[in-house]
Coordinates of C-alpha atoms in Angstrom, one line a residue:
Chain T
X1 CA -1.8 -11.2 21.2
X2 CA -0.1 -8.9 19.0
X3 CA -3.5 -7.0 17.8
X4 CA -4.3 -7.6 14.0
X5 CA -5.3 -4.1 12.3
X6 CA -8.1 -5.4 8.9
X7 CA -8.3 -2.7 6.5
X8 CA -11.5 -3.0 4.4
X9 CA -10.1 -1.1 1.1
X10 CA -10.4 -0.9 -2.7
X11 CA -12.5 1.9 -2.8
X12 CA -10.3 2.9 -4.4
X13 CA -7.7 0.8 -4.8
X14 CA -4.9 3.8 -4.6
X15 CA -6.6 4.9 -1.6
X16 CA -6.3 1.9 -0.2
X17 CA -2.6 1.2 -1.0
X18 CA -1.3 4.2 0.2
X19 CA -3.2 4.3 3.9
X20 CA -0.6 0.5 4.2
X21 CA 1.7 3.6 3.1
X22 CA 1.5 5.7 5.8
X23 CA 0.0 3.4 8.4
X24 CA 3.9 2.1 7.7
X25 CA 5.5 5.7 7.8
X26 CA 3.4 7.3 10.8
X27 CA 4.6 3.8 12.8
X28 CA 7.5 4.7 15.3
X29 CA 9.2 1.5 14.1
X30 CA 13.1 0.8 14.2
X31 CA 12.9 -2.2 12.7
X32 CA 10.1 -4.7 10.6
X33 CA 8.7 -6.5 13.8
X34 CA 7.7 -3.5 15.1
X35 CA 5.1 -2.4 12.4
X36 CA 1.7 -2.5 13.1
X37 CA -0.1 -6.4 11.8
X38 CA -2.7 -5.9 8.9
X39 CA -4.9 -7.4 6.3
X40 CA -5.9 -5.8 3.6
X41 CA -9.1 -6.5 1.8
X42 CA -9.0 -4.8 -1.6
X43 CA -11.9 -5.3 -3.6
X44 CA -12.1 -2.8 -5.9
X45 CA -15.1 -4.6 -7.3
X46 CA -17.5 -3.2 -4.3
X47 CA -20.1 -1.1 -5.6
X48 CA -19.7 2.0 -6.3
X49 CA -20.6 3.9 -3.2
X50 CA -22.3 7.3 -4.8
X51 CA -24.1 5.5 -7.7
X52 CA -25.8 3.6 -5.2
X53 CA -27.2 6.5 -3.3
X54 CA -28.0 8.7 -6.0
X55 CA -28.9 7.2 -8.9
X56 CA -29.9 4.0 -7.3
X57 CA -26.9 1.3 -8.7
X58 CA -26.5 -1.7 -7.0
X59 CA -26.2 -1.2 -3.3
X60 CA -22.5 -2.6 -1.6
X61 CA -23.5 -3.2 2.1
X62 CA -23.0 -7.2 0.7
X63 CA -20.0 -6.9 -0.7
X64 CA -18.9 -4.9 2.2
X65 CA -20.2 -7.4 4.6
X66 CA -18.1 -10.3 2.8
X67 CA -15.1 -7.8 3.1
X68 CA -15.7 -8.0 7.3
X69 CA -16.0 -11.9 6.6
X70 CA -12.5 -11.9 5.1
X71 CA -10.9 -10.0 7.8
X72 CA -13.0 -11.6 10.8
X73 CA -11.7 -15.1 9.4
X74 CA -7.7 -14.0 8.8
X75 CA -8.1 -13.3 12.8
X76 CA -8.2 -9.3 12.7
X77 CA -9.0 -7.3 16.1
X78 CA -10.5 -3.9 14.5
X79 CA -11.6 -2.9 11.1
X80 CA -10.2 0.3 9.0
X81 CA -12.0 1.5 6.2
X82 CA -10.0 4.0 4.0
X83 CA -13.5 5.4 2.2
X84 CA -15.1 7.6 3.7
X85 CA -18.5 7.0 1.3
X86 CA -18.3 3.8 1.9
X87 CA -19.8 4.9 6.2
X88 CA -22.5 6.0 5.0
X89 CA -23.3 1.4 5.5
X90 CA -21.2 2.6 9.0
X91 CA -24.3 1.1 11.5
X92 CA -25.1 -1.7 9.2
X93 CA -21.1 -2.8 9.2
X94 CA -21.3 -2.7 12.2
X95 CA -24.2 -4.4 14.0
X96 CA -23.1 -7.2 11.3
X97 CA -19.8 -8.0 12.9
X98 CA -18.5 -7.9 16.8
X99 CA -15.1 -6.1 16.2
X100 CA -14.9 -2.6 15.6
X101 CA -14.8 -0.1 13.3
X102 CA -12.8 3.4 13.7
X103 CA -15.2 5.4 11.6
X104 CA -13.2 8.1 9.5
X105 CA -15.4 10.8 10.5
X106 CA -14.1 11.1 13.5
X107 CA -10.5 9.9 13.2
X108 CA -10.6 13.6 10.5
X109 CA -11.9 15.0 13.7
X110 CA -9.0 14.1 16.0
X111 CA -7.5 15.4 13.1
X112 CA -8.4 18.5 12.9
X113 CA -7.5 18.6 16.6
X114 CA -4.1 17.5 16.4
X115 CA -3.6 20.2 13.3
X116 CA -5.4 22.6 16.1
X117 CA -8.6 23.8 14.5
X118 CA -10.6 24.4 16.9
X119 CA -14.8 23.8 16.7
X120 CA -16.3 26.1 14.2
X121 CA -16.6 26.5 10.5
X122 CA -14.4 24.1 8.5
X123 CA -14.7 23.3 4.2
X124 CA -15.5 19.8 3.8
X125 CA -15.0 18.0 0.8
X126 CA -16.0 14.5 -0.5
X127 CA -17.6 12.7 -2.9
X128 CA -21.6 13.6 -4.1
X129 CA -22.3 10.6 -1.9
X130 CA -21.1 11.6 1.1
X131 CA -22.2 15.4 1.2
X132 CA -25.7 14.1 0.2
X133 CA -25.3 11.3 3.1
X134 CA -23.8 14.3 5.4
X135 CA -21.5 12.2 6.8
X136 CA -19.7 15.0 8.4
X137 CA -22.8 17.2 9.2
X138 CA -24.7 14.4 11.0
X139 CA -21.8 13.5 13.2
X140 CA -19.7 17.1 13.5
X141 CA -22.3 19.5 13.4
X142 CA -23.7 18.7 17.5
X143 CA -19.7 18.9 18.2
X144 CA -19.7 22.6 17.6
X145 CA -17.6 22.0 13.9
X146 CA -19.9 23.6 11.0
X147 CA -19.4 22.2 7.8
X148 CA -18.7 24.0 5.1
X149 CA -19.6 22.3 1.5
X150 CA -18.9 22.7 -2.2
X151 CA -21.9 24.0 -4.7
X152 CA -23.5 21.6 -7.1
X153 CA -21.9 23.4 -9.6
X154 CA -18.5 23.1 -7.9
X155 CA -18.7 19.4 -6.8
X156 CA -19.8 19.3 -11.5
X157 CA -16.9 20.9 -12.5
X158 CA -14.4 20.5 -9.8
X159 CA -14.3 17.8 -6.8
X160 CA -16.4 15.0 -8.4
X161 CA -14.3 14.9 -12.2
X162 CA -10.9 14.8 -10.1
X163 CA -12.2 11.8 -7.6
X164 CA -12.6 10.0 -10.8
X165 CA -9.0 11.1 -12.4
X166 CA -7.2 9.7 -9.5
X167 CA -8.9 6.4 -9.6
X168 CA -8.4 6.3 -13.0
X169 CA -4.4 6.9 -12.5
X170 CA -4.1 10.0 -13.2
X171 CA -3.8 11.7 -9.6
X172 CA -1.2 15.0 -11.5
X173 CA -4.5 16.2 -13.1
X174 CA -6.6 16.6 -10.1
X175 CA -4.9 18.5 -8.1
X176 CA -5.6 21.8 -9.9
X177 CA -9.9 21.5 -9.3
X178 CA -9.0 20.7 -6.0
X179 CA -7.1 23.1 -4.8
X180 CA -8.9 25.1 -6.1
X181 CA -12.3 24.0 -4.7
X182 CA -10.4 23.8 -1.6
X183 CA -9.6 27.7 -2.1
X184 CA -12.8 28.4 -2.5
X185 CA -14.0 26.8 0.9
X186 CA -11.6 28.7 2.9
X187 CA -12.8 32.2 1.2
X188 CA -15.9 31.5 2.2
X189 CA -14.6 31.2 6.0
X190 CA -13.7 27.9 6.4
X191 CA -10.4 27.6 9.3
X192 CA -9.2 24.3 7.5
X193 CA -10.1 22.3 4.7
X194 CA -10.8 18.0 5.1
X195 CA -10.4 15.9 2.6
X196 CA -13.4 13.2 3.3
X197 CA -12.8 11.0 0.7
X198 CA -9.5 9.5 0.4
X199 CA -8.6 9.9 -3.1
X200 CA -8.6 13.9 -2.7
X201 CA -5.7 13.8 -0.2
X202 CA -3.5 11.7 -4.0
X203 CA -4.5 14.7 -5.7
X204 CA -4.0 17.6 -3.4
X205 CA -0.7 15.9 -2.4
X206 CA 0.4 15.6 -6.2
X207 CA 1.0 19.9 -6.5
X208 CA 2.3 22.8 -4.2
X209 CA 1.2 22.3 -0.5
X210 CA -2.2 24.6 0.2
X211 CA -0.9 27.6 2.7
X212 CA -3.9 26.4 5.4
X213 CA -4.5 23.5 7.4
X214 CA -5.8 20.4 5.6
X215 CA -7.2 17.1 7.3
X216 CA -5.9 14.4 5.2
X217 CA -8.7 11.7 5.8
X218 CA -6.1 8.4 4.6
X219 CA -3.6 9.8 7.7
X220 CA -6.3 10.2 10.2
X221 CA -7.5 7.1 10.0
X222 CA -4.0 5.9 10.1
X223 CA -2.8 7.3 13.2
X224 CA -6.3 6.5 14.7
X225 CA -5.2 3.0 13.6
X226 CA -1.6 3.4 14.7
X227 CA -2.8 4.5 18.5
X228 CA -5.4 1.3 18.6
X229 CA -2.9 -1.2 17.9
X230 CA -0.5 0.1 20.5
X231 CA -3.2 -0.2 23.1
X232 CA -2.6 -2.9 25.9
X233 CA -4.9 -6.1 25.3
Chain P
X1 CA -14.5 -15.9 -11.8
X2 CA -12.8 -12.8 -11.4
X3 CA -8.7 -14.2 -9.9
X4 CA -8.1 -12.2 -6.3
X5 CA -4.1 -12.1 -5.6
X6 CA -2.7 -12.6 -2.8
X7 CA 0.2 -10.6 -1.2
X8 CA 2.4 -12.2 1.2
X9 CA 4.2 -9.3 2.9
X10 CA 4.8 -7.6 5.6
X11 CA 8.6 -7.8 4.4
X12 CA 9.1 -5.0 5.4
X13 CA 6.0 -3.3 6.1
X14 CA 6.7 -1.2 3.6
X15 CA 8.3 -2.1 0.4
X16 CA 4.7 -4.5 0.6
X17 CA 2.6 -1.1 0.6
X18 CA 4.5 0.1 -2.4
X19 CA 3.6 -3.0 -4.0
X20 CA 0.5 -2.7 -3.8
X21 CA 0.2 1.1 -4.3
X22 CA 2.5 0.3 -7.9
X23 CA 0.2 -2.7 -8.4
X24 CA -2.6 -0.1 -9.1
X25 CA -0.8 2.8 -10.7
X26 CA 0.4 -0.3 -13.4
X27 CA -3.1 -1.6 -14.5
X28 CA -4.7 0.3 -17.5
X29 CA -7.7 1.5 -15.4
X30 CA -10.9 3.5 -15.8
X31 CA -12.6 3.4 -12.7
X32 CA -12.2 1.4 -9.1
X33 CA -14.0 -2.1 -10.8
X34 CA -10.9 -2.0 -13.5
X35 CA -8.1 -2.6 -10.8
X36 CA -6.9 -6.2 -9.1
X37 CA -8.8 -7.6 -6.2
X38 CA -6.5 -8.4 -3.6
X39 CA -5.7 -9.3 -0.1
X40 CA -2.2 -7.7 1.5
X41 CA -2.2 -10.5 4.1
X42 CA 0.6 -8.0 6.4
X43 CA 2.7 -9.6 9.1
X44 CA 6.0 -7.6 10.2
X45 CA 6.7 -10.4 13.1
X46 CA 7.8 -12.8 10.8
X47 CA 11.4 -13.8 12.1
X48 CA 13.8 -12.1 10.1
X49 CA 14.7 -14.2 6.8
X50 CA 18.5 -13.3 6.7
X51 CA 19.1 -13.5 10.4
X52 CA 17.6 -17.1 10.3
X53 CA 20.0 -18.4 7.3
X54 CA 22.9 -17.1 8.4
X55 CA 22.9 -16.2 12.2
X56 CA 21.0 -19.6 13.1
X57 CA 18.6 -17.1 14.6
X58 CA 14.4 -18.3 14.2
X59 CA 13.1 -19.9 11.0
X60 CA 10.7 -17.9 10.0
X61 CA 8.8 -20.7 7.7
X62 CA 5.6 -21.6 9.5
X63 CA 4.6 -17.3 9.9
X64 CA 4.7 -18.3 6.2
X65 CA 3.1 -21.2 5.9
X66 CA 0.4 -19.5 8.3
X67 CA 0.1 -16.6 6.2
X68 CA -0.1 -18.7 2.6
X69 CA -3.0 -20.6 4.5
X70 CA -4.6 -16.8 5.5
X71 CA -5.0 -16.3 1.7
X72 CA -6.4 -19.6 0.8
X73 CA -9.0 -19.0 3.3
X74 CA -10.1 -15.5 1.3
X75 CA -10.7 -17.1 -2.3
X76 CA -6.8 -16.2 -3.3
X77 CA -5.9 -17.4 -6.7
X78 CA -1.9 -16.9 -6.8
X79 CA 0.5 -15.6 -4.4
X80 CA 3.0 -12.9 -5.0
X81 CA 5.6 -12.1 -2.0
X82 CA 6.9 -8.7 -1.9
X83 CA 9.8 -10.3 -0.7
X84 CA 13.0 -11.4 -2.3
X85 CA 15.0 -12.8 0.8
X86 CA 11.8 -14.9 1.9
X87 CA 11.9 -16.7 -1.7
X88 CA 14.5 -19.4 -0.3
X89 CA 11.9 -20.4 1.4
X90 CA 10.6 -20.7 -1.5
X91 CA 10.2 -25.0 -2.3
X92 CA 8.6 -25.4 1.3
X93 CA 6.0 -22.6 0.8
X94 CA 5.0 -24.4 -2.9
X95 CA 4.9 -27.6 -2.1
X96 CA 2.6 -26.7 1.0
X97 CA 0.2 -24.6 -1.0
X98 CA -2.0 -25.9 -4.2
X99 CA -2.3 -21.8 -5.2
X100 CA 0.8 -20.5 -7.9
X101 CA 3.7 -18.5 -6.2
X102 CA 4.6 -15.8 -8.0
X103 CA 8.5 -16.0 -8.3
X104 CA 10.2 -12.8 -8.0
X105 CA 14.0 -13.5 -9.5
X106 CA 11.4 -14.8 -12.6
X107 CA 9.5 -11.4 -13.1
X108 CA 13.1 -9.4 -12.4
X109 CA 14.7 -11.6 -15.5
X110 CA 11.0 -10.6 -17.1
X111 CA 11.8 -6.8 -16.4
X112 CA 15.4 -7.0 -17.2
X113 CA 14.3 -8.3 -20.7
X114 CA 11.6 -5.6 -21.1
X115 CA 14.3 -2.9 -19.7
X116 CA 16.2 -3.9 -23.2
X117 CA 19.0 -6.2 -21.3
X118 CA 20.2 -9.0 -22.3
X119 CA 21.4 -11.6 -20.8
X120 CA 25.0 -11.2 -19.5
X121 CA 26.6 -9.7 -16.5
X122 CA 24.5 -7.7 -14.4
X123 CA 24.7 -6.5 -11.1
X124 CA 22.3 -8.0 -8.0
X125 CA 21.9 -6.6 -4.8
X126 CA 20.1 -7.9 -1.9
X127 CA 20.5 -8.7 1.4
X128 CA 23.1 -11.3 3.2
X129 CA 20.6 -13.4 3.0
X130 CA 19.6 -13.4 -0.7
X131 CA 23.0 -13.9 -1.6
X132 CA 24.3 -16.5 0.8
X133 CA 21.5 -18.3 -0.7
X134 CA 22.4 -17.4 -4.5
X135 CA 18.9 -17.2 -4.9
X136 CA 19.9 -15.4 -8.1
X137 CA 23.0 -17.4 -9.8
X138 CA 21.6 -20.9 -9.2
X139 CA 18.4 -19.6 -11.0
X140 CA 19.4 -17.1 -13.9
X141 CA 23.5 -18.4 -14.6
X142 CA 21.9 -21.7 -16.4
X143 CA 19.6 -18.8 -18.7
X144 CA 22.7 -17.1 -19.2
X145 CA 22.7 -14.2 -17.1
X146 CA 26.0 -13.5 -14.9
X147 CA 25.7 -12.3 -11.5
X148 CA 28.1 -9.7 -10.2
X149 CA 27.3 -8.8 -6.3
X150 CA 28.6 -6.6 -3.6
X151 CA 31.4 -7.5 -1.2
X152 CA 31.8 -8.4 2.2
X153 CA 33.0 -5.6 2.3
X154 CA 30.5 -3.6 0.6
X155 CA 27.6 -5.6 1.7
X156 CA 29.2 -4.3 5.5
X157 CA 29.0 -0.5 4.8
X158 CA 26.3 0.1 2.2
X159 CA 24.3 -2.2 1.4
X160 CA 22.8 -3.8 4.8
X161 CA 23.3 -0.7 6.8
X162 CA 20.7 1.1 4.2
X163 CA 18.0 -2.3 3.7
X164 CA 17.9 -1.5 7.8
X165 CA 17.5 2.3 7.5
X166 CA 14.4 1.9 5.0
X167 CA 12.8 -0.8 8.1
X168 CA 13.5 2.0 10.4
X169 CA 11.2 4.8 8.0
X170 CA 14.6 5.8 7.3
X171 CA 14.4 5.9 3.7
X172 CA 16.0 9.1 2.5
X173 CA 19.9 8.5 4.0
X174 CA 19.5 5.1 2.2
X175 CA 19.8 6.5 -1.2
X176 CA 24.0 7.3 -1.3
X177 CA 24.8 4.4 0.4
X178 CA 22.8 2.1 -2.1
X179 CA 24.0 4.3 -5.2
X180 CA 27.1 4.3 -4.3
X181 CA 26.7 0.4 -4.4
X182 CA 24.9 0.5 -7.8
X183 CA 27.4 2.2 -9.6
X184 CA 30.7 0.1 -7.9
X185 CA 28.8 -3.2 -9.7
X186 CA 28.2 -1.3 -12.8
X187 CA 31.7 -0.4 -12.8
X188 CA 32.8 -4.0 -12.3
X189 CA 30.9 -4.9 -15.7
X190 CA 27.3 -5.0 -14.7
X191 CA 24.8 -3.7 -17.2
X192 CA 22.2 -3.6 -15.3
X193 CA 21.1 -3.4 -11.6
X194 CA 19.0 -5.7 -10.1
X195 CA 17.3 -3.8 -6.9
X196 CA 17.2 -7.9 -4.9
X197 CA 15.7 -6.9 -1.9
X198 CA 12.3 -4.9 -2.2
X199 CA 13.6 -2.3 0.4
X200 CA 16.5 -0.6 -2.2
X201 CA 14.3 0.3 -4.5
X202 CA 12.5 2.5 -2.0
X203 CA 16.3 4.0 -1.1
X204 CA 17.1 3.8 -4.6
X205 CA 13.8 6.5 -5.4
X206 CA 14.7 8.8 -2.3
X207 CA 17.8 10.5 -4.5
X208 CA 18.3 11.5 -8.1
X209 CA 17.8 8.2 -11.2
X210 CA 21.0 6.2 -12.2
X211 CA 22.4 6.4 -15.0
X212 CA 22.1 2.8 -16.4
X213 CA 19.2 -0.2 -16.5
X214 CA 18.1 -1.2 -12.8
X215 CA 15.4 -3.9 -12.1
X216 CA 12.8 -2.6 -9.5
X217 CA 11.6 -5.9 -7.8
X218 CA 8.9 -4.6 -6.9
X219 CA 7.8 -3.1 -10.0
X220 CA 8.6 -6.7 -11.9
X221 CA 6.1 -8.3 -9.0
X222 CA 3.5 -5.7 -10.2
X223 CA 3.9 -6.1 -13.5
X224 CA 3.6 -10.2 -13.4
X225 CA 0.8 -10.6 -11.2
X226 CA -1.8 -7.8 -13.4
X227 CA -0.8 -10.1 -16.1
X228 CA -1.8 -13.4 -14.5
X229 CA -5.0 -10.9 -13.4
X230 CA -5.2 -10.6 -16.6
X231 CA -5.4 -14.3 -17.6
X232 CA -8.5 -15.9 -19.4
X233 CA -10.1 -18.3 -16.7

């Protein structure tokens, strides 16, 4: 039995497409048949995760569970969700399916270690929802990491508008503010910066490379998914 | 009811991922919720289409029909297949589903017109299977187009090896031979060149732009899909 990867995506759709691209490019393959079979459920109608958490917006969980049902129906053996903020509903999703969900924060930690970054102070950029839910802090700090995050003012001026630019296909415009926010975190002592929202690596990649380690959570999740697919079964 | 696009992909997987990326970037959207809901069935295990047609390889039709069943089960309203050669099984697939399948050759013709190219001589690059099945010639020549294709020697030396490079993730290596094959067709009188295998635009995009109109069949199919999704329903 080949393992089929389920991808619960559309949050945003460009990040999901980029995940599929990186899943393919990071797979050691000599022909089509060597690649990871996968089903991408790209539902950009899922209610905004940050608005739900911070502003009393519509609950995204019913739409997330519909996607999980769809991936189960398609015969998938595990689920990757290339949206950090959606992991605020991780426990509810995992309780609702027997399929293992590959946690993006664990993937980010593995990627930091792969980049040679040892536990200690790191920068974490993400949506307001991801930061408010302490998705990185509560999962990584017990393991020896210390998460430095942008100030509310930096979120309002730099990170949040840049994420919205990527969701509106204005990727190049997102580079400068995201790069500035990352540099600020390094200046405060971060040894590396986690791009903890899957829109952020798209904006960061649209300009010159940053002179410190950055953890792209799209690539991190893709590597974790490829390792899952390669396991004996 | 929102229209959900089904994408029967994995042939190859990089081309499918690029299709999802272009579907997103070509959609006029200001936020996630403006994008096209879609399900990508990426099954790179589908037996090689060209080998099936030319060399008596395994029939891909059962795998293609399994994918269609999956997309029907996911609630899709139409199907796009970002693989030209798979359209050699178009009639059998369309007969097996009530979902409309958006034909990639019709999408390519619409894209040629959008590029300002009027019916007349065009170059068509594709897999050996696509050329042997006359997918472009038989569909477009009755409409006033004349298809110039690479010689068997050019296929063997330039086009077929370059397509295999892309399927093995060696995209940059594919540019030079593909660009040479395209230039040869223009020298023979083609007014534009159709990149009639979804691996070819990936290789072409990995180097300097060509100085004549090229029809990218990934973009062409994405535009047709976006127009389908925007229709009243």
